[in-house]
GROMACS .gro file of C-alpha atoms in nm:
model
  437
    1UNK     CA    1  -3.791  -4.160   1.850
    2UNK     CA    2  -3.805  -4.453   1.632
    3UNK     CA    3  -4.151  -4.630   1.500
    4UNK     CA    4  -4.243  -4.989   1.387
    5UNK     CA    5  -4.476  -5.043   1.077
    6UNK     CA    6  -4.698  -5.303   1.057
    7UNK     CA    7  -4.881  -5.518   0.767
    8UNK     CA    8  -5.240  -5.641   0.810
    9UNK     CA    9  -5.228  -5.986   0.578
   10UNK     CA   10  -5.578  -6.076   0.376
   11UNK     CA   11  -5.776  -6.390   0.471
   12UNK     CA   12  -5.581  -6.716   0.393
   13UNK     CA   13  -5.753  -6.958   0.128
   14UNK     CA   14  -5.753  -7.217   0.484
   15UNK     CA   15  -6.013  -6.972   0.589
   16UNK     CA   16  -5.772  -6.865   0.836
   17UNK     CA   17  -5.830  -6.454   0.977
   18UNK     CA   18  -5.654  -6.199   0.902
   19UNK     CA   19  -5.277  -6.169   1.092
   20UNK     CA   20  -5.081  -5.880   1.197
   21UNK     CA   21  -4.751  -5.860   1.100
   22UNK     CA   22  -4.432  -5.650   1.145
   23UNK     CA   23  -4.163  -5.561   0.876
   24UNK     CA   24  -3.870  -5.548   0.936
   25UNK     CA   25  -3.685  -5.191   0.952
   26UNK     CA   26  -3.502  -5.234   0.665
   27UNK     CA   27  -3.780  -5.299   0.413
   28UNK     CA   28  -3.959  -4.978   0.590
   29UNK     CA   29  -3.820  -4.754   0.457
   30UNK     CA   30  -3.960  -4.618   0.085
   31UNK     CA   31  -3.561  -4.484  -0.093
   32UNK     CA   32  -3.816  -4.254  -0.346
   33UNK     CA   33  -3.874  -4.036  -0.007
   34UNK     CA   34  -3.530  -4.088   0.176
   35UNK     CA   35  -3.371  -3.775   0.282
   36UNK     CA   36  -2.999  -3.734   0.177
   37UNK     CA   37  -2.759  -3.704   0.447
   38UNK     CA   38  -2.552  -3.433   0.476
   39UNK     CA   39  -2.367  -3.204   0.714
   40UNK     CA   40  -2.495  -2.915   0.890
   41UNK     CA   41  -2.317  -2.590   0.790
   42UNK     CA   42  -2.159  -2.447   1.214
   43UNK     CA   43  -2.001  -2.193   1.042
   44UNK     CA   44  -2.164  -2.045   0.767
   45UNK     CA   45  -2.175  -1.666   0.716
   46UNK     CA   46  -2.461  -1.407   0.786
   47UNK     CA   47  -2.594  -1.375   0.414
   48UNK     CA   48  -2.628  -1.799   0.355
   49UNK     CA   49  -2.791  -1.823   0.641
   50UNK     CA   50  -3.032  -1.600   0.579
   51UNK     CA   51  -3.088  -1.719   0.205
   52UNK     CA   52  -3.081  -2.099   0.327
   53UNK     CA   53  -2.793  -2.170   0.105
   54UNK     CA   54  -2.496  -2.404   0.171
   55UNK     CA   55  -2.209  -2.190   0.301
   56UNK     CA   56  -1.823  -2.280   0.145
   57UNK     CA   57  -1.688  -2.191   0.479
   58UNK     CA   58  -1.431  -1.947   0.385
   59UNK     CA   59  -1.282  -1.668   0.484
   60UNK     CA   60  -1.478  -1.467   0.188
   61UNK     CA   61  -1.732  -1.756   0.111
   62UNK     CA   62  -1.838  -1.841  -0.263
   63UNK     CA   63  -2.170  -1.708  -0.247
   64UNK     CA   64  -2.075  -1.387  -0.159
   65UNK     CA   65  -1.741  -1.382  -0.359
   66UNK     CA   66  -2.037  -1.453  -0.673
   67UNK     CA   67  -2.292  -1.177  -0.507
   68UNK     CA   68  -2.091  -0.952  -0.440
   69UNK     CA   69  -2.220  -0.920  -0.101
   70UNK     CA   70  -2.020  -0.862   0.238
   71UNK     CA   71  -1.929  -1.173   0.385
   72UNK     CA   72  -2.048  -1.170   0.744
   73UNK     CA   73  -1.986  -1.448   1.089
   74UNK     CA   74  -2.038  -1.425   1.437
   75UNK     CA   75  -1.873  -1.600   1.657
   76UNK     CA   76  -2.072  -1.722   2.006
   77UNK     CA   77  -1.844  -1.645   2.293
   78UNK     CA   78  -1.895  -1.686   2.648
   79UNK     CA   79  -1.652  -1.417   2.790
   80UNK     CA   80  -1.511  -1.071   2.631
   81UNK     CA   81  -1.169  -0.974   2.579
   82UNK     CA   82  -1.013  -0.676   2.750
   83UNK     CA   83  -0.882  -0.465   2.561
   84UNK     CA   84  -0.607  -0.254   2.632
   85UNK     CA   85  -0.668   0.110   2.721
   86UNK     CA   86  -0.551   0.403   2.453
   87UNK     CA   87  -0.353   0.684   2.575
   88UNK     CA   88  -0.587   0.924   2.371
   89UNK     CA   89  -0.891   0.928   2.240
   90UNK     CA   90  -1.150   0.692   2.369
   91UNK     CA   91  -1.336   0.514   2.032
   92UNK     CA   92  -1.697   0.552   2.012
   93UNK     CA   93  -1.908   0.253   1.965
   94UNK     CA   94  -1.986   0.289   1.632
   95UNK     CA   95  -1.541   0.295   1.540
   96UNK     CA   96  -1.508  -0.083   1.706
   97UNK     CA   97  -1.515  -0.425   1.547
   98UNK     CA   98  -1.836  -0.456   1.325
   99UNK     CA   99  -1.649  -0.820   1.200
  100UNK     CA  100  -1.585  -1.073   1.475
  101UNK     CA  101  -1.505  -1.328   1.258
  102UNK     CA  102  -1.088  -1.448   1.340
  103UNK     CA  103  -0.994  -1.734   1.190
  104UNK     CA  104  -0.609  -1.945   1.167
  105UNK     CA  105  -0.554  -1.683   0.864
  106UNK     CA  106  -0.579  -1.382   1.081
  107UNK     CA  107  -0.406  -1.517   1.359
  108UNK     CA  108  -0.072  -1.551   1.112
  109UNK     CA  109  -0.090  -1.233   0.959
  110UNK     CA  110  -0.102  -1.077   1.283
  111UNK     CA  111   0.172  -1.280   1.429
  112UNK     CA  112   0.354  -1.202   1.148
  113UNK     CA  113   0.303  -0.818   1.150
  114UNK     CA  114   0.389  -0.812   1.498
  115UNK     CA  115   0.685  -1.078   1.499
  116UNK     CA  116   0.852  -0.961   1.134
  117UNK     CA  117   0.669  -0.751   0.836
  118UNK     CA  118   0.686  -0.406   1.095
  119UNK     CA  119   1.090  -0.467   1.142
  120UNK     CA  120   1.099  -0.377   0.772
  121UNK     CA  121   0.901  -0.026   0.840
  122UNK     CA  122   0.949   0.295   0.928
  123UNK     CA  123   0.882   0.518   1.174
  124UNK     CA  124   0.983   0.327   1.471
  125UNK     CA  125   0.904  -0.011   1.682
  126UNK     CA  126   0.715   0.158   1.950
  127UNK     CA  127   0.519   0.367   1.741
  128UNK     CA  128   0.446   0.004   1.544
  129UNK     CA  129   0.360  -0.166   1.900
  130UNK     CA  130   0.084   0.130   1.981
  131UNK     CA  131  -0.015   0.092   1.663
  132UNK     CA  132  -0.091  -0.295   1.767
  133UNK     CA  133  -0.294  -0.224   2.055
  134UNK     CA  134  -0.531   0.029   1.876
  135UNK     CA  135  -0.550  -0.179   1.587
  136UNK     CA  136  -0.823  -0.390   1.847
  137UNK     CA  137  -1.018  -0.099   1.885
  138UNK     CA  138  -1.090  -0.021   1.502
  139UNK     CA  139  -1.165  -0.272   1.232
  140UNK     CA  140  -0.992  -0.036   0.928
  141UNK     CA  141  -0.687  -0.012   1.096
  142UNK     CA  142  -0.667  -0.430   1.193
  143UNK     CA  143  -0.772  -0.497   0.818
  144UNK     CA  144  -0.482  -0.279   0.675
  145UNK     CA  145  -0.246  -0.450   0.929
  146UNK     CA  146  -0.340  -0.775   0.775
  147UNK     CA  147  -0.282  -0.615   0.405
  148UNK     CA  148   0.090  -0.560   0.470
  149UNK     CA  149   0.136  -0.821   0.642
  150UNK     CA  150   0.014  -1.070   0.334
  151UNK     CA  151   0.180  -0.833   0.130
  152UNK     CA  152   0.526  -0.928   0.294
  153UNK     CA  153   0.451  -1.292   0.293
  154UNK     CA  154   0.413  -1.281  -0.090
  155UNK     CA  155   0.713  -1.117  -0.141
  156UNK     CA  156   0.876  -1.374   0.066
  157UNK     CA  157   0.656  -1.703  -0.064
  158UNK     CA  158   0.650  -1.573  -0.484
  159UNK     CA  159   0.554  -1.909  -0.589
  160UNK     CA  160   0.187  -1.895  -0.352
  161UNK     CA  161  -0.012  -1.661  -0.503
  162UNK     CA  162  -0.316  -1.646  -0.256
  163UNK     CA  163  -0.122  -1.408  -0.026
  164UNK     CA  164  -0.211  -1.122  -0.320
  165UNK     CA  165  -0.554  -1.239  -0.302
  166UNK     CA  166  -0.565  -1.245   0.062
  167UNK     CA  167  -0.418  -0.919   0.082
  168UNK     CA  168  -0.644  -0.748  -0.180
  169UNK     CA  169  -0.948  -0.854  -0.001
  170UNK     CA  170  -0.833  -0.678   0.359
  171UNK     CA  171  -0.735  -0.357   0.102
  172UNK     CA  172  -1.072  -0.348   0.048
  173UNK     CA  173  -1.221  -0.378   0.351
  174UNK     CA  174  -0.985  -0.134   0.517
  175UNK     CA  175  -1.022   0.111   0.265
  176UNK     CA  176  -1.410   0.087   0.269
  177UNK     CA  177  -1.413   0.088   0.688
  178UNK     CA  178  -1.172   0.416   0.654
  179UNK     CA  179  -1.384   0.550   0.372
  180UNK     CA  180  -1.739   0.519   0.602
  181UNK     CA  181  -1.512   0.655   0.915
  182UNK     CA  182  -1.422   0.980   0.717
  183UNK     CA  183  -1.795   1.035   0.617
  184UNK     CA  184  -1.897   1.083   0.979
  185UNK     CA  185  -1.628   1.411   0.998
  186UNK     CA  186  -1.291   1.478   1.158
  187UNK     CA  187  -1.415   1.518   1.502
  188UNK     CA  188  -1.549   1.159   1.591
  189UNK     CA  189  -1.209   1.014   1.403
  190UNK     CA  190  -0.934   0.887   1.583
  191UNK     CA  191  -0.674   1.080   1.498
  192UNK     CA  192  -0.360   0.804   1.554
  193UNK     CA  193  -0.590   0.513   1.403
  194UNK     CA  194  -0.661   0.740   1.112
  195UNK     CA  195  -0.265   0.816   1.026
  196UNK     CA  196  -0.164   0.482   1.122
  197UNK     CA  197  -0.424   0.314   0.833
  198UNK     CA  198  -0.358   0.588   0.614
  199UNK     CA  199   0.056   0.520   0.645
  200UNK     CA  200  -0.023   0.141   0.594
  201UNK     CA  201  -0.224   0.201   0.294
  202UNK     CA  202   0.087   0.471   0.149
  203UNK     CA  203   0.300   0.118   0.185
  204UNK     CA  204   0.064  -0.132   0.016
  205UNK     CA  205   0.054   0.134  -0.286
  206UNK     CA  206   0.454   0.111  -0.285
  207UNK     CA  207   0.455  -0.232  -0.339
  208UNK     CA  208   0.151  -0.261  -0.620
  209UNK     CA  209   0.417  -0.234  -0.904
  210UNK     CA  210   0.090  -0.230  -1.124
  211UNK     CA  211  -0.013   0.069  -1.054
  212UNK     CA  212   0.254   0.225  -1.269
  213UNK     CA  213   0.136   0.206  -1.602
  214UNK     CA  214   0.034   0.415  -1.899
  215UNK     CA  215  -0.302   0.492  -1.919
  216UNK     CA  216  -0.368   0.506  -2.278
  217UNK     CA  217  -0.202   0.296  -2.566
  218UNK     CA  218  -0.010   0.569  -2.719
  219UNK     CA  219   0.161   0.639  -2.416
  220UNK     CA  220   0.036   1.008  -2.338
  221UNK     CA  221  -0.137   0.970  -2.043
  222UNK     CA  222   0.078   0.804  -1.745
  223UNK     CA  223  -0.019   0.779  -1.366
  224UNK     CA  224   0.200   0.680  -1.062
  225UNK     CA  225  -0.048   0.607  -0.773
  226UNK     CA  226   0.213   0.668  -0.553
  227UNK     CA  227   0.210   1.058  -0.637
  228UNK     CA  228  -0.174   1.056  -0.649
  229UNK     CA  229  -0.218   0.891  -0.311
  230UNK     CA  230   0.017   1.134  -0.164
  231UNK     CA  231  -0.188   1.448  -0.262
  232UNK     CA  232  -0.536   1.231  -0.165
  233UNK     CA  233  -0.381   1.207   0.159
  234UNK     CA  234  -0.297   1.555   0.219
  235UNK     CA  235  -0.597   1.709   0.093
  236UNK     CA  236  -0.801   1.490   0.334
  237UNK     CA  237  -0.571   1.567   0.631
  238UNK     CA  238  -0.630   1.932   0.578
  239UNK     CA  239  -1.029   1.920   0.524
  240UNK     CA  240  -1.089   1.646   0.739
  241UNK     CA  241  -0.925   1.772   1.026
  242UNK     CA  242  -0.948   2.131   1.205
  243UNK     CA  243  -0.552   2.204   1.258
  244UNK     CA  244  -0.458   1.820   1.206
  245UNK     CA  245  -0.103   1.939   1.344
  246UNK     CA  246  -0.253   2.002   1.684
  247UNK     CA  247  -0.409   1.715   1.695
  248UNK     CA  248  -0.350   1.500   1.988
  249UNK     CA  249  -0.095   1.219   1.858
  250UNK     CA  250   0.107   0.959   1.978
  251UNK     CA  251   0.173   0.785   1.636
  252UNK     CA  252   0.230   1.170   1.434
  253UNK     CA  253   0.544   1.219   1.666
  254UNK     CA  254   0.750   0.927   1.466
  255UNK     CA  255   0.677   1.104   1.125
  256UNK     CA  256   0.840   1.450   1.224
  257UNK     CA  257   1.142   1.446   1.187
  258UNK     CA  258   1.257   1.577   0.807
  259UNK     CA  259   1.535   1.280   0.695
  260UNK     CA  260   1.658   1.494   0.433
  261UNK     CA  261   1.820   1.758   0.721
  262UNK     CA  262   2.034   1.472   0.861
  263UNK     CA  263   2.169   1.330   0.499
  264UNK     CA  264   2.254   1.719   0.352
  265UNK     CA  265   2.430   1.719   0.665
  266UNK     CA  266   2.615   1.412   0.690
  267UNK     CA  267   2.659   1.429   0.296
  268UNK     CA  268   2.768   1.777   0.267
  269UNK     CA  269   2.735   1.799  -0.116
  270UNK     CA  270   2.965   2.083  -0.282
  271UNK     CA  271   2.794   2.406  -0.445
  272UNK     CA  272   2.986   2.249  -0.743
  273UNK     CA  273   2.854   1.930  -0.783
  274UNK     CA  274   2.426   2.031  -0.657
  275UNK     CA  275   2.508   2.312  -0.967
  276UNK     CA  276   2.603   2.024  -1.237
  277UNK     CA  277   2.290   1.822  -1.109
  278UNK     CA  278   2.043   2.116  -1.172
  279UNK     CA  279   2.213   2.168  -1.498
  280UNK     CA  280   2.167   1.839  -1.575
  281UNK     CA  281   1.802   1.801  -1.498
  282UNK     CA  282   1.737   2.157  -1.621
  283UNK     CA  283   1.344   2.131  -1.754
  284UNK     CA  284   1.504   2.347  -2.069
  285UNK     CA  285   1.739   2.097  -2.143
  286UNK     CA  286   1.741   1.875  -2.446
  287UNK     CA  287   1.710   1.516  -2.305
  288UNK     CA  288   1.887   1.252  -2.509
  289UNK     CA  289   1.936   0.834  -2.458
  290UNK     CA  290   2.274   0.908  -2.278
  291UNK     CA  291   2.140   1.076  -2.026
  292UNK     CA  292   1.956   0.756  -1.907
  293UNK     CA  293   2.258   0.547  -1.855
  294UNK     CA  294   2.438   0.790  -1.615
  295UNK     CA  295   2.419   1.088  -1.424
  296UNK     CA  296   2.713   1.379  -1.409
  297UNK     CA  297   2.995   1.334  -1.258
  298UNK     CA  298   3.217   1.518  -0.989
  299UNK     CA  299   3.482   1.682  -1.300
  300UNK     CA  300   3.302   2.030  -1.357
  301UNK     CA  301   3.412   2.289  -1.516
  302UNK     CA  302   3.309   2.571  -1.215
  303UNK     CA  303   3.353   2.883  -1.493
  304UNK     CA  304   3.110   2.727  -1.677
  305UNK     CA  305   2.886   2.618  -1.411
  306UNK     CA  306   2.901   2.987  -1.280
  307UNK     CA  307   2.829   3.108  -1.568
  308UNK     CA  308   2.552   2.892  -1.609
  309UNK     CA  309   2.404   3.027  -1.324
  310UNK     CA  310   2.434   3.395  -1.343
  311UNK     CA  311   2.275   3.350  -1.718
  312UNK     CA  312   2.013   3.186  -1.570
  313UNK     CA  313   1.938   3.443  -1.297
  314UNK     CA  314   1.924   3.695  -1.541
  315UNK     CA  315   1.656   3.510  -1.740
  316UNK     CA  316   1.433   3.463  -1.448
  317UNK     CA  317   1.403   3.818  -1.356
  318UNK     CA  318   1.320   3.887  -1.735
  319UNK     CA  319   1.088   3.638  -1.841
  320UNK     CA  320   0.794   3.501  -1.642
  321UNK     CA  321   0.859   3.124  -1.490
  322UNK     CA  322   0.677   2.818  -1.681
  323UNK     CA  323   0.438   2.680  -1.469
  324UNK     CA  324   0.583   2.335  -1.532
  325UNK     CA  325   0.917   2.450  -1.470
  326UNK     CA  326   0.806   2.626  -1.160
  327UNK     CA  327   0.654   2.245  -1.037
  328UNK     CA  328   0.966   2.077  -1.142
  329UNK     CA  329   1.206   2.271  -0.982
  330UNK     CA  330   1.168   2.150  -0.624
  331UNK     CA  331   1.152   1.802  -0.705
  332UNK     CA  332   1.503   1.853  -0.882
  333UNK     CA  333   1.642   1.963  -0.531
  334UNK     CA  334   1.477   1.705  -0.328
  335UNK     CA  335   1.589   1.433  -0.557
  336UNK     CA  336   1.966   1.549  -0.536
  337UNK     CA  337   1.962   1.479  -0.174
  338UNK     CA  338   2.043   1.107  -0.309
  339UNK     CA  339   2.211   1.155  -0.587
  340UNK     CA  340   2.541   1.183  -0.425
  341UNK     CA  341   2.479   0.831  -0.337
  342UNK     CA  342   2.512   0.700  -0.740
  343UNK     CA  343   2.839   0.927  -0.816
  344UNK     CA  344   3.117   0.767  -0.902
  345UNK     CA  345   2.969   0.429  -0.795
  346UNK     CA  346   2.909   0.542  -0.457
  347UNK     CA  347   2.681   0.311  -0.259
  348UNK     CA  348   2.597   0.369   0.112
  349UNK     CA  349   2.815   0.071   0.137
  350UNK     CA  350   3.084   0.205  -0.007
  351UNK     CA  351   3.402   0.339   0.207
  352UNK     CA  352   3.347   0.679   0.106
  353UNK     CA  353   3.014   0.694   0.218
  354UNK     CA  354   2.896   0.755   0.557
  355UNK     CA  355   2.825   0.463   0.816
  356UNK     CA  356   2.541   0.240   0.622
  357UNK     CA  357   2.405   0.116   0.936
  358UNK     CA  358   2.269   0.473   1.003
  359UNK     CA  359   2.235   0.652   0.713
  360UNK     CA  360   2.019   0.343   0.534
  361UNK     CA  361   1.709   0.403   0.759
  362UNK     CA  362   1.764   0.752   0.626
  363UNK     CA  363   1.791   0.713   0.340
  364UNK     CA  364   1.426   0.515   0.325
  365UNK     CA  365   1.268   0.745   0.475
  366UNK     CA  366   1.377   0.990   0.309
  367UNK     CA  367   1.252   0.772  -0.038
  368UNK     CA  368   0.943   0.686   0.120
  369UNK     CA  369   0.901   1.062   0.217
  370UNK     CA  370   0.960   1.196  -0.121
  371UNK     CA  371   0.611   1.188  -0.301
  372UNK     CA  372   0.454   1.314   0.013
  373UNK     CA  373   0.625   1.645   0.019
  374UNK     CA  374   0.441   1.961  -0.095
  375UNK     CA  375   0.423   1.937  -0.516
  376UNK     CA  376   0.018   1.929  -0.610
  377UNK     CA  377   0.103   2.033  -0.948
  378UNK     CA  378   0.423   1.741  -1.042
  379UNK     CA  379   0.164   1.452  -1.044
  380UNK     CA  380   0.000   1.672  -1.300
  381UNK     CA  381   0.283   1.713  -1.563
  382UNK     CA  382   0.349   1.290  -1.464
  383UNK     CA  383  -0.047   1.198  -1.604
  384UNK     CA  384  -0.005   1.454  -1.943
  385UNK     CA  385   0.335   1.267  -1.980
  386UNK     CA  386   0.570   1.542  -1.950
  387UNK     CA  387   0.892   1.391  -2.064
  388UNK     CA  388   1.094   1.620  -1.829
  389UNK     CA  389   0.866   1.497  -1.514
  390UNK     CA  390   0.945   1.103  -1.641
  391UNK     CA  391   1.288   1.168  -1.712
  392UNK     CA  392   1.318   1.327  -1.340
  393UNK     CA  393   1.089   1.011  -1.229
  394UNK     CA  394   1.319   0.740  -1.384
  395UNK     CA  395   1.620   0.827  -1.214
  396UNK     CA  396   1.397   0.889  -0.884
  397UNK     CA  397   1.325   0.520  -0.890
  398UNK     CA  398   1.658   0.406  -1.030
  399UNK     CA  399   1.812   0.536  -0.726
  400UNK     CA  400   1.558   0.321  -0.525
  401UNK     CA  401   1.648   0.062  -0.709
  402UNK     CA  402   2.003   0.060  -0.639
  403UNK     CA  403   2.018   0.195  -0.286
  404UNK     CA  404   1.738   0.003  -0.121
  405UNK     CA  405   1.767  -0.361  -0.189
  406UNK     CA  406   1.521  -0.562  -0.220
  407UNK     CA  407   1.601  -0.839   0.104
  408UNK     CA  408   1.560  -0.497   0.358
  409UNK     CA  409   1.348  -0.302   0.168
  410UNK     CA  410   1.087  -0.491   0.006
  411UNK     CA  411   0.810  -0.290  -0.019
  412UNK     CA  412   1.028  -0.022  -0.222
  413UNK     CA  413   1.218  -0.261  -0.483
  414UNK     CA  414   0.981  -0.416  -0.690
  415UNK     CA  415   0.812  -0.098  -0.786
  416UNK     CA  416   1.123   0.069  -0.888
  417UNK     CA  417   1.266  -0.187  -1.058
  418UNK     CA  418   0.940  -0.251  -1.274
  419UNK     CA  419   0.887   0.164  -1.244
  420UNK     CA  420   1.260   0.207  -1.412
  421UNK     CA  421   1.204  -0.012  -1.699
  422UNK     CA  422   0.873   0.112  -1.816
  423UNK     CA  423   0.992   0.447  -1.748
  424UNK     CA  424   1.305   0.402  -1.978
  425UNK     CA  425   1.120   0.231  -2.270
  426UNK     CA  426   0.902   0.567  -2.277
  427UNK     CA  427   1.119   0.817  -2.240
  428UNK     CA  428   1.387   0.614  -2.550
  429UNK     CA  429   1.060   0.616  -2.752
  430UNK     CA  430   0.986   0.952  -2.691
  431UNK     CA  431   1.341   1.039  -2.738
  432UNK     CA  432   1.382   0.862  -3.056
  433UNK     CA  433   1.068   1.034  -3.235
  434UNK     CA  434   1.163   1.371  -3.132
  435UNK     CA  435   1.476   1.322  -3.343
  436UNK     CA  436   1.288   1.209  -3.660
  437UNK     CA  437   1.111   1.543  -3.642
   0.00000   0.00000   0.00000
């Protein structure tokens, strides 16, 4: 609705009367009072709209980036989306969605899950494709999907750095959503969307190379968050869940299957050659700088090897076993399941090896596998710095380093590469002052 204003003119000095005049719309208007133009915010969040505040319109919006707060949008819709029916159990209310918000973002890191980042994963393409589907049904889950997949894309874009960003944001939010899921106890959580999240998070800790670092300045405190994730996760299995092994499962079936079985077999590693590598990494055994460039080779001396062994035996049964020892034992005979890999400049691509095509998925899974297996007390001797437990981790993750490149196996390289180095400067320094004592 628009108005005219109007000016009543004083008598003339003619003796004329007063006359009534219009101004023009243009003079009307007083600039002192003038309202600045702007545009209405469509698509602010939850939080600026209740403050009154100008929303930034992002994905995590200014304000609440500076707040702290959640950032919050709802989308108006006039229909709902089906969504496709589980095979187990049916989500409550209270597991779904609580952020509608999808934007252009979202909508590529999904594509990109589905179309490449879950080719370079384990446990199987059908397992991945359930793992899809539920990921609708629980807001943890779709948020950790969307970590990995940013994850990949910085890996493949180095030079854009937002796709860390990106991906630490949907780490948080996924963690948080699983974190508030767990609270509510085992028997209102979704088994399959619990495993799946928890798997996803296991990967995005592989590829934070950061995570590996000392802890204090003089190097006698370490952690390796892959180790301490591992045991997280299987403590909260066990309490969280009554008999988590029964549980019902369509995603648990992929993990089953022990890789290690099917490389002993295929590798079929002489008595000879697994006795040099426990020699080699006994926990008793002096460790010097050469022993970081190379592991033993296949030329052993068996009398000495068998001797070796029986003197050993004989120790055990008269002296109690070291606690430390006692952790660091089974890691020794996990870790030469790859081994045979390195000797000799053996390479899964090598002609002496078996068929790469099938025994590199095994080989990854096995690696990937590895700090999830049973030790609760070998992250322990890793944080007091234990030079045994880092001299056993280097060469872990300089046989990741070598046998998974980085082009397949991207979520594995990085770390070991950057785990390797840090690991060898460490160990040389602790080396090097043990021989000035």
């Amino acid at each position: 609705m628009s108005y005219n204003t109007f000016v009543l003119s004083s008598p003339s000095a003619s003796g004329s009367g007063r006359v009534l005049s219009e101004v023009p719309k243009a003079l009307s208007i007083d600039p002192t009072r003038q309202r600045r133009a702007h545009l209405k915010s469509r698509a602010g969040c939850e939080n600026c709209r209740r403050r009154r505040v100008k929303c930034s319109e992002e994905t995590t919006c200014a304000n609440c980036v500076r707040r702290g707060d959640r950032c919050q949008r709802h989308i108006r819709s006039t229909g709902t989306a089906s969504i496709p029916q589980m095979p187990t159990q049916t989500p409550s209310s209270s597991c779904r969605l609580k952020d509608t918000t999808v934007n252009l973002l979202h909508m590529k890191l999904f594509h990109h899950f589905q179309t490449s980042t879950r080719q370079t994963l384990l446990c199987g393409q059908e397992a991945w494709g359930y793992v899809l589907q539920l990921s609708f049904e629980f807001d943890y889950l779709m948020n950790a999907i969307l970590c990995i997949a940013a994850r990949h894309l910085a890996v493949i874009h180095p030079g854009d750095t937002t796709y860390g960003a990106i991906a630490a944001g949907h780490l948080c939010r996924a963690s948080s959503g699983l974190r508030d899921e767990l609270s509510k106890g085992g028997s209102s959580i979704h088994f399959d969307a619990f495993l799946a999240t928890s798997v996803l998070l296991y990967y995005d800790t592989w590829t934070n190379a950061d995570y590996f670092l000392p802890q204090q300045e003089d190097e006698t405190s370490w952690t390796d968050r892959v180790f301490g994730f591992s045991s997280s996760l299987k403590k909260t299995l066990l309490t969280g869940f009554e008999r988590p092994w029964e549980q019902p499962s369509v995603f648990r079936q992929s993990l089953m299957k022990n890789p290690g079985d099917e490389i002993t077999a295929a590798i079929k590693t002489s008595p000879n050659m697994q006795a040099e590598y426990e020699n080699f990494f006994s926990y008793h055994r002096p460790l010097t700088v050469e022993m970081l460039n190379k592991l033993p080779t296949n030329s052993v001396d068996k009398d000495r090897i068998d001797s070796g062994s029986r003197s050993g035996h004989i120790s055990q049964t008269q002296v109690v076993v070291d606690p430390a020892e006692d952790a660091y034992n089974p890691v020794v005979s996990r870790l030469c399941v790859i081994l045979p890999f390195l000797s000799q400049g053996q390479s899964p691509g090598s002609t002496s090896s078996p068929d790469p095509s099938s025994m590199m998925p095994l080989l990854a899974k096995f690696i990937l596998s590895f700090p999830l297996l049973g030790w609760s007390a070998f992250p322990t001797l890793i944080e007091r710095g234990d030079s045994h437990a880092l001299f056993l981790l280097y060469h872990f993750y300089r046989a990741v380093r070598v046998l998974l490149p980085q082009e397949d196996w991207w979520w594995a390289h990085k770390r070991a590469a950057v785990a390797e180095r840090v690991l060898r400067e460490c160990l040389v320094n602790k080396i090097t002052a043990q021989l000035k004592v």
